[in-house]
JSON list of C-alpha atoms in Angstrom, two decimals:
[
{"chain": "A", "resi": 1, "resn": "UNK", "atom": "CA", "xyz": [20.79, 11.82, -8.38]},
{"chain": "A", "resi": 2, "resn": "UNK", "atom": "CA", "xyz": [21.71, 8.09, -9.80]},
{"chain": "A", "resi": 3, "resn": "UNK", "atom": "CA", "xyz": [23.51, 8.81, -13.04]},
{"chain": "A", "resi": 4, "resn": "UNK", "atom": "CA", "xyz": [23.04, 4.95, -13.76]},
{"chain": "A", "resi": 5, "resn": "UNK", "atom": "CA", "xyz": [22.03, 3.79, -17.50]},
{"chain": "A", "resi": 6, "resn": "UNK", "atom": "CA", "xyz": [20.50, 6.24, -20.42]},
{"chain": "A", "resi": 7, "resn": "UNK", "atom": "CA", "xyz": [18.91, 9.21, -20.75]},
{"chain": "A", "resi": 8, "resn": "UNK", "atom": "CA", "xyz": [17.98, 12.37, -23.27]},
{"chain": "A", "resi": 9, "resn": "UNK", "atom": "CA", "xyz": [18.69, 15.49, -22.86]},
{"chain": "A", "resi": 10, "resn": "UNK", "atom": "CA", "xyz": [17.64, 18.63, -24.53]},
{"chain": "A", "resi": 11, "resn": "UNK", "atom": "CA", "xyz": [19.72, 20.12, -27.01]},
{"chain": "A", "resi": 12, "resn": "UNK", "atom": "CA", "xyz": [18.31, 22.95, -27.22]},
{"chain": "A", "resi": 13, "resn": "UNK", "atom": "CA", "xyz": [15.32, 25.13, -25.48]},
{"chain": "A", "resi": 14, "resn": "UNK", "atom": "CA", "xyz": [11.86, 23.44, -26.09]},
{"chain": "A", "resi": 15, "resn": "UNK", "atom": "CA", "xyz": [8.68, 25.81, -25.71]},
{"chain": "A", "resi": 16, "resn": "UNK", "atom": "CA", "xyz": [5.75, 24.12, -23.28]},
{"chain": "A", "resi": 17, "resn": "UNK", "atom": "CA", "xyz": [2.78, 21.94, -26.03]},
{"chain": "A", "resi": 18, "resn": "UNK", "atom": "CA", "xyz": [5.83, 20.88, -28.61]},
{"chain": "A", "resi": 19, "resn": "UNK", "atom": "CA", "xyz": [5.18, 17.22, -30.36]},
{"chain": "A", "resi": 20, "resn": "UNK", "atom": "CA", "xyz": [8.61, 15.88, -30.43]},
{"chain": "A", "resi": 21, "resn": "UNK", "atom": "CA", "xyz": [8.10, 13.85, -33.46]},
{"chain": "A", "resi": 22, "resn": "UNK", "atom": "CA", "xyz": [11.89, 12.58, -33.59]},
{"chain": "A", "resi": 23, "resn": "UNK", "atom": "CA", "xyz": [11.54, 11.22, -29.97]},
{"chain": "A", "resi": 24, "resn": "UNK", "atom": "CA", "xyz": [8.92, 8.46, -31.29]},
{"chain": "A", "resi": 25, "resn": "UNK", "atom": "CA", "xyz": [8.79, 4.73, -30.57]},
{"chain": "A", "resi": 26, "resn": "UNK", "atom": "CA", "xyz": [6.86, 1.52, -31.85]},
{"chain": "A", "resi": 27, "resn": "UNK", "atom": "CA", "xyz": [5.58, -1.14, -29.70]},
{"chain": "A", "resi": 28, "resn": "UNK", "atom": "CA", "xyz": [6.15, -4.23, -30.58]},
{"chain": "A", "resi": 29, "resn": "UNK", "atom": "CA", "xyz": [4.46, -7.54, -28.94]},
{"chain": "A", "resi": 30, "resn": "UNK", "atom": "CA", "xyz": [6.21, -9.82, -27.59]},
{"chain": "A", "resi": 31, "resn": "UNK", "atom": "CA", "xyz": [5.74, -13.42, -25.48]},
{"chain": "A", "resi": 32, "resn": "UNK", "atom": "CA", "xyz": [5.71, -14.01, -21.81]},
{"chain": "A", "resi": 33, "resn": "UNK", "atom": "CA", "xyz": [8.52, -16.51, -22.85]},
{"chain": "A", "resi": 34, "resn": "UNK", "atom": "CA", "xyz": [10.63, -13.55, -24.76]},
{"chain": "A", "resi": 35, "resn": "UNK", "atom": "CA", "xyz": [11.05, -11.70, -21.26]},
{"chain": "A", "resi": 36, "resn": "UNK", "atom": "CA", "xyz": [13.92, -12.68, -18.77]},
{"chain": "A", "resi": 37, "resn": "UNK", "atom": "CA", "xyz": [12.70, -10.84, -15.61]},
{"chain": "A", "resi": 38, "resn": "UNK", "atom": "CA", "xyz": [15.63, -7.93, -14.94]},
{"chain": "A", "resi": 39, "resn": "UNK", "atom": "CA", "xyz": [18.06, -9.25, -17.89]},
{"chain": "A", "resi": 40, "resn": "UNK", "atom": "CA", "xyz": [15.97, -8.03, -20.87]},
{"chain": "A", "resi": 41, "resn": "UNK", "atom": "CA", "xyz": [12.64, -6.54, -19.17]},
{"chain": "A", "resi": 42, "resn": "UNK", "atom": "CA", "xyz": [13.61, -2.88, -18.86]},
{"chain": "A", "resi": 43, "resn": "UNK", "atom": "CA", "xyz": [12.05, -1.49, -22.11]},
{"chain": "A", "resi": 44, "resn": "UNK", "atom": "CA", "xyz": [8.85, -3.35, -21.71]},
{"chain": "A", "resi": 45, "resn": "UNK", "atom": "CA", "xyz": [5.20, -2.12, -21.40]},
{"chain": "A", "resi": 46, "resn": "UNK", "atom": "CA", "xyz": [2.02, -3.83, -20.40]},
{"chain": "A", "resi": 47, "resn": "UNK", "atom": "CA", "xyz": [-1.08, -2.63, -22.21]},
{"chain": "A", "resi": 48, "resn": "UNK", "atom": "CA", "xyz": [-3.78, -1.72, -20.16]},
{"chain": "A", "resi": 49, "resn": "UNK", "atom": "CA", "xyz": [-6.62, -2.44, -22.73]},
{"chain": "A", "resi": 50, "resn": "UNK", "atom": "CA", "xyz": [-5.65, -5.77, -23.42]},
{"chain": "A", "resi": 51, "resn": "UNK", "atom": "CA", "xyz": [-2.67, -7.31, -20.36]},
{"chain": "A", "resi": 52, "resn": "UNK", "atom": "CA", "xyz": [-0.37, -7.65, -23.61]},
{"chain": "A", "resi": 53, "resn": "UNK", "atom": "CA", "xyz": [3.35, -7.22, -23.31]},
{"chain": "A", "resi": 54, "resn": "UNK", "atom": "CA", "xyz": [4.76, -4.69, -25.47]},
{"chain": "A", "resi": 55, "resn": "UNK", "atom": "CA", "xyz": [8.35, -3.76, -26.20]},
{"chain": "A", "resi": 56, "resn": "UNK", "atom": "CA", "xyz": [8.97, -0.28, -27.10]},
{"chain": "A", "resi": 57, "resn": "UNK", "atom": "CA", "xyz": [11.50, 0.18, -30.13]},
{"chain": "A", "resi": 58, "resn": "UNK", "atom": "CA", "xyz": [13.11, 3.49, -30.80]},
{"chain": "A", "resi": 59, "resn": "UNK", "atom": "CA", "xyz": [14.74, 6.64, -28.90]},
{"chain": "A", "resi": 60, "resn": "UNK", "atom": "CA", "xyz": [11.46, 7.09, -26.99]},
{"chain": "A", "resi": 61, "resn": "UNK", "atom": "CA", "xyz": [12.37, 4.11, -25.22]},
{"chain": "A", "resi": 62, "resn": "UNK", "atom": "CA", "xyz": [15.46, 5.34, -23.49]},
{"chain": "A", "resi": 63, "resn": "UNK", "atom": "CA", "xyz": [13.15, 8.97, -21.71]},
{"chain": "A", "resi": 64, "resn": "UNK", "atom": "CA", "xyz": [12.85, 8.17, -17.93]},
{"chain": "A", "resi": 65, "resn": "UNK", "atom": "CA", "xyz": [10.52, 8.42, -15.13]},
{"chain": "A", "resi": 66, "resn": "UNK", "atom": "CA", "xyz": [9.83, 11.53, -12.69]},
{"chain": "A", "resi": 67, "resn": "UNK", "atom": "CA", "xyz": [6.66, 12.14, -10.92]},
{"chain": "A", "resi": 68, "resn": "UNK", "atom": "CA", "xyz": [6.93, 15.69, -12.02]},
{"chain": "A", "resi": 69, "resn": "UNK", "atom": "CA", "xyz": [7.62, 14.88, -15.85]},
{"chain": "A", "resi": 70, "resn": "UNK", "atom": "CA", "xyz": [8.31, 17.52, -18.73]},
{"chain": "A", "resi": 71, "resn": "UNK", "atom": "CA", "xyz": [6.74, 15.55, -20.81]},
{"chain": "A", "resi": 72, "resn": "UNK", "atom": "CA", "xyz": [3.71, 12.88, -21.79]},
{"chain": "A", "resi": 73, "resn": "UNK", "atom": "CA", "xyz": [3.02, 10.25, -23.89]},
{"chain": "A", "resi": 74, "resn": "UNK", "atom": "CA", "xyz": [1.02, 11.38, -27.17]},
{"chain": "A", "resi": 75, "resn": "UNK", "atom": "CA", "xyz": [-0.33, 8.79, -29.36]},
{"chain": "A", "resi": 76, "resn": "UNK", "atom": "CA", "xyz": [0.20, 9.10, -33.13]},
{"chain": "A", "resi": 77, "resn": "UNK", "atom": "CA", "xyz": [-1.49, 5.82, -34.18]},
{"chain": "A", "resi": 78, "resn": "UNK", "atom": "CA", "xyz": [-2.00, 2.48, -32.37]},
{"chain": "A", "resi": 79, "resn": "UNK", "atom": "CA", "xyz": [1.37, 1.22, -31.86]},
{"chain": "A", "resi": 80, "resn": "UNK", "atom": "CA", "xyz": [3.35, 4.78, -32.51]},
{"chain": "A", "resi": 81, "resn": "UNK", "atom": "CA", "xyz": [4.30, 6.51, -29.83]},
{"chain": "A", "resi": 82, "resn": "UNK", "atom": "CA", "xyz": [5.27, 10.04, -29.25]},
{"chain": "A", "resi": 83, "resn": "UNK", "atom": "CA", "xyz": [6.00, 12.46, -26.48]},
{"chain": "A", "resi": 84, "resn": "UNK", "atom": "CA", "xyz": [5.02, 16.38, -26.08]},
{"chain": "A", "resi": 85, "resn": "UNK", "atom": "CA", "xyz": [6.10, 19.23, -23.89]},
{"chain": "A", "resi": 86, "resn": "UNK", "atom": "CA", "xyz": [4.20, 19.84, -20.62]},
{"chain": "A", "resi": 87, "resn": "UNK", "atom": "CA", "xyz": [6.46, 22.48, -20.33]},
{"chain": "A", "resi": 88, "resn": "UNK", "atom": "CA", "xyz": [9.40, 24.84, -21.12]},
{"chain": "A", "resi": 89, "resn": "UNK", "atom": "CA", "xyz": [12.49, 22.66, -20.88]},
{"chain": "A", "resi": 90, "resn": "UNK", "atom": "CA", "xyz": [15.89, 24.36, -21.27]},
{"chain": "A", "resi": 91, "resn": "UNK", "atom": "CA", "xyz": [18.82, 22.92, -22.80]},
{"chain": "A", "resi": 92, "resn": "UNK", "atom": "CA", "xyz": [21.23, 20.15, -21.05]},
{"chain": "A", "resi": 93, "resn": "UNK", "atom": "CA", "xyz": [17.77, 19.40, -19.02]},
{"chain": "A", "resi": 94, "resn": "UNK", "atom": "CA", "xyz": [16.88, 15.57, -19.02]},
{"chain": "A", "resi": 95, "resn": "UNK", "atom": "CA", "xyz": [13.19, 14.61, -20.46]},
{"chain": "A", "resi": 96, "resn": "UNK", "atom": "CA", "xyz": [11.23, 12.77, -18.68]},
{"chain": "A", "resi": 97, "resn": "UNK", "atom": "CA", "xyz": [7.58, 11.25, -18.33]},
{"chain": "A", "resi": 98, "resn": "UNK", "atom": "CA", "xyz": [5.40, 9.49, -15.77]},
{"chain": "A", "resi": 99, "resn": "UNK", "atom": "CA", "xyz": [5.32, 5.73, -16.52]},
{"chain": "A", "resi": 100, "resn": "UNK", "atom": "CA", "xyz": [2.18, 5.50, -14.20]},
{"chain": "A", "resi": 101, "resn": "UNK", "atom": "CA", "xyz": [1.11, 5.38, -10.55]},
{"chain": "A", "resi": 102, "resn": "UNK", "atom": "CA", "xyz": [1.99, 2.29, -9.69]},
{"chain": "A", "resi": 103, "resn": "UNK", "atom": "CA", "xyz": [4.98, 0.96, -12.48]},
{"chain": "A", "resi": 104, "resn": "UNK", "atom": "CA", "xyz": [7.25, 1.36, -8.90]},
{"chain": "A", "resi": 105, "resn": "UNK", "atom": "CA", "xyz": [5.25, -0.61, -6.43]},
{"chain": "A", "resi": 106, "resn": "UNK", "atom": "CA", "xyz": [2.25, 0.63, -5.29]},
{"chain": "A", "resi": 107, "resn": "UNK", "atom": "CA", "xyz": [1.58, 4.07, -5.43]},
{"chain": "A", "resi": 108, "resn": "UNK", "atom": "CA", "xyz": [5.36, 4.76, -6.48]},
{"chain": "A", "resi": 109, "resn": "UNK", "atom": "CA", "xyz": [6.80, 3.33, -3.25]},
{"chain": "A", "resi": 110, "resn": "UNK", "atom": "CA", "xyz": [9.80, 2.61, -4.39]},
{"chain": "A", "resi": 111, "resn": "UNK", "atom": "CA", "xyz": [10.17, 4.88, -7.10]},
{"chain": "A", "resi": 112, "resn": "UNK", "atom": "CA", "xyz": [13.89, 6.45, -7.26]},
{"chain": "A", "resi": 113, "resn": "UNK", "atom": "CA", "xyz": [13.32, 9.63, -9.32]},
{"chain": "A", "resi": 114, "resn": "UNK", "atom": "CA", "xyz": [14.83, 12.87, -8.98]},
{"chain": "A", "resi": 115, "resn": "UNK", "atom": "CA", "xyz": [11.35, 14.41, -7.92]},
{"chain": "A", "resi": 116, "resn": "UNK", "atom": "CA", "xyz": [11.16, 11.87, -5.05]},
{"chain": "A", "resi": 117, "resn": "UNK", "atom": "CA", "xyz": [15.01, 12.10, -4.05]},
{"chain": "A", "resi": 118, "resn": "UNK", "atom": "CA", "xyz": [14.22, 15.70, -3.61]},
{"chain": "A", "resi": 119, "resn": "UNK", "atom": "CA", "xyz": [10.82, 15.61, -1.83]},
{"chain": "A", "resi": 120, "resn": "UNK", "atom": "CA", "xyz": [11.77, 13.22, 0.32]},
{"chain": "A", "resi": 121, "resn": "UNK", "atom": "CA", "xyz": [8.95, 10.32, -1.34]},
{"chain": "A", "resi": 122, "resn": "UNK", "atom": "CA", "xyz": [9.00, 7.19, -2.52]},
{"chain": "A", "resi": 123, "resn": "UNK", "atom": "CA", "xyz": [12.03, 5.01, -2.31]},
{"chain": "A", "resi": 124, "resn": "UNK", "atom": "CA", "xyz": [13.60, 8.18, -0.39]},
{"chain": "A", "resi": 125, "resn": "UNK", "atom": "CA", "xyz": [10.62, 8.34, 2.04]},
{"chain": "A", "resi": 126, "resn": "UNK", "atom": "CA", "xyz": [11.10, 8.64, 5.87]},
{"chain": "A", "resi": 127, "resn": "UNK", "atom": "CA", "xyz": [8.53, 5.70, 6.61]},
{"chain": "A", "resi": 128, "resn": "UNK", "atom": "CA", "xyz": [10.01, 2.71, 7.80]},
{"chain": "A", "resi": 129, "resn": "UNK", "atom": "CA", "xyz": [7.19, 0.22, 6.97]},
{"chain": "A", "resi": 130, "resn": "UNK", "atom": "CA", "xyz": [6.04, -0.46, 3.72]},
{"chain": "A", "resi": 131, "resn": "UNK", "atom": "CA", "xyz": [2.30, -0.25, 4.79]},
{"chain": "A", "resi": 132, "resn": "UNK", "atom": "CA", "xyz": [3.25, 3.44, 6.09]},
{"chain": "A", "resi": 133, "resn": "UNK", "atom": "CA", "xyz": [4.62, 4.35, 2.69]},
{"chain": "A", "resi": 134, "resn": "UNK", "atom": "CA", "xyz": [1.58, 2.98, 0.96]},
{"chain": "A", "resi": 135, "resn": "UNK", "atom": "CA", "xyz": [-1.04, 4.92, 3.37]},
{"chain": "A", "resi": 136, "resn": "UNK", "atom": "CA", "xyz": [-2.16, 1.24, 4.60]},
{"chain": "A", "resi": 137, "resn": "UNK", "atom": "CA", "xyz": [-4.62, 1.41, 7.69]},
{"chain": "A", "resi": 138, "resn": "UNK", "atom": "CA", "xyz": [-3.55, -1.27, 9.56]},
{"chain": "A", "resi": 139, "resn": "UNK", "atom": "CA", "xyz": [-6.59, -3.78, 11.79]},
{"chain": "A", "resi": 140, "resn": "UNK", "atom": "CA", "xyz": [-5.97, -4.53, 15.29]},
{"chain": "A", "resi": 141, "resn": "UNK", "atom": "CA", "xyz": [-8.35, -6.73, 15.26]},
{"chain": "A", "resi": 142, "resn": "UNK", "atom": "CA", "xyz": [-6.98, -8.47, 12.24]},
{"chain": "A", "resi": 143, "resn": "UNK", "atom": "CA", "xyz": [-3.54, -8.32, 13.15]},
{"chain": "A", "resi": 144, "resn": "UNK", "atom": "CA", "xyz": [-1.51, -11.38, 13.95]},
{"chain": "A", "resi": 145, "resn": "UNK", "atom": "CA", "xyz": [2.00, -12.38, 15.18]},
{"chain": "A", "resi": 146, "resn": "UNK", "atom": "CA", "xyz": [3.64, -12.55, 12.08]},
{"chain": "A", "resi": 147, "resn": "UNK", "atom": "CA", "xyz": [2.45, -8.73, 11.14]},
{"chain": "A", "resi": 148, "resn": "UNK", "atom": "CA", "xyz": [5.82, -7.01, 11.06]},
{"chain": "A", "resi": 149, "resn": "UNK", "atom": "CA", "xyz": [6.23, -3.97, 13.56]},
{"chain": "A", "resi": 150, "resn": "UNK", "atom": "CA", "xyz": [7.55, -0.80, 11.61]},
{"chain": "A", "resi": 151, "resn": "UNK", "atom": "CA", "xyz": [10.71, -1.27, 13.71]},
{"chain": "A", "resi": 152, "resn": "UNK", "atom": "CA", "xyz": [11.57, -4.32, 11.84]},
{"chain": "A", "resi": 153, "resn": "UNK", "atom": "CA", "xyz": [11.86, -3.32, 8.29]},
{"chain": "A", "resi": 154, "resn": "UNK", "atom": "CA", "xyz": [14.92, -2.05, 7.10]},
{"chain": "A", "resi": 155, "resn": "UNK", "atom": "CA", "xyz": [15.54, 0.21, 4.34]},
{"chain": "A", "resi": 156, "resn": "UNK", "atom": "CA", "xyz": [18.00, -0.83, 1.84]},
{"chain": "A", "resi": 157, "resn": "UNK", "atom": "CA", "xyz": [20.38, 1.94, 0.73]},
{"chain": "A", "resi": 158, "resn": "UNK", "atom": "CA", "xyz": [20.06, 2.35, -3.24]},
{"chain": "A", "resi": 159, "resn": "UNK", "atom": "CA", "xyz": [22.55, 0.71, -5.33]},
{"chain": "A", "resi": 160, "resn": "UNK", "atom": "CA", "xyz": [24.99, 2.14, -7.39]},
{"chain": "A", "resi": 161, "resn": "UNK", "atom": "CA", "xyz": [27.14, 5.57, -6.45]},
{"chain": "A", "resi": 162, "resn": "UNK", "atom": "CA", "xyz": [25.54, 8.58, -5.57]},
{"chain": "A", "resi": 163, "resn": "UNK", "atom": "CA", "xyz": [26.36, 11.28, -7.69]},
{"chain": "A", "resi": 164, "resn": "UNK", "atom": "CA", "xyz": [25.92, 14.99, -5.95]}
]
């Protein structure tokens, strides 16, 4: 596990279908000129309705990914944000929630959670080729010289120390 950045944690033991009105946020739009890709871009959402950048504003913005998440989003009005209990999360656990299926690459391929550290997905996957990861049928037909052979891509290792 990367203990890089912030997170929350549960004070306490939260029952499973618990509104955790205190961990709330606001979005707040913002221009294409505001963002600075990876200097100011980390607390930023992309509407789906209407391809609008949103930042979010408040202690909901610092909860994390995982593909197995204790918690999801819960809408309170347009632009307020909550998050609710999937379920029972002890105390000193982090709380999480899925940011979507493809906010990593596609289909999470490069997605770094603890759920995909563990399982051996994502990121963390044994696939060498990015087409592999993303279940990609490859054409032979269609293929040409400059296709790259699964042999040739390397994995990166992940940056920052490893905590275990």
């Amino acid at each position: 596990m990367f203990n890089l950045g912030a997170k929350v944690v549960a004070t306490k033991n939260i029952s499973s279908n618990i509104c955790l009105y205190e961990l709330c946020g606001q979005l707040y739009p913002i221009s294409n000129d505001f963002l600075k890709k990876g200097i100011n871009d980390f607390l930023t959402v992309t509407s789906c309705i209407n391809k609008k950048d949103y930042i979010f504003l408040g202690p909901i913005a610092f909860v994390n990914h995982d593909c197995q998440p204790n918690l999801e989003w819960y809408s309170r009005t347009k632009k307020l944000s909550c998050v609710k209990t999937v379920c029972n999360i002890y105390k000193g656990q982090e709380l999480t929630v899925f940011y979507g299926r493809d906010f990593f690459g596609m289909n999470n391929c490069e997605c770094q959670c603890v759920t995909c550290e563990n399982n051996g997905t994502g990121f963390f996957s044994k696939e060498k080729s990015i087409d592999a990861k993303l279940n990609l049928e490859v054409n032979d037909d269609q293929s040409t010289d400059a296709t790259a052979k699964a042999t040739d891509v390397k994995e990166f290792p992940p940056t920052g120390d490893k905590v275990g």
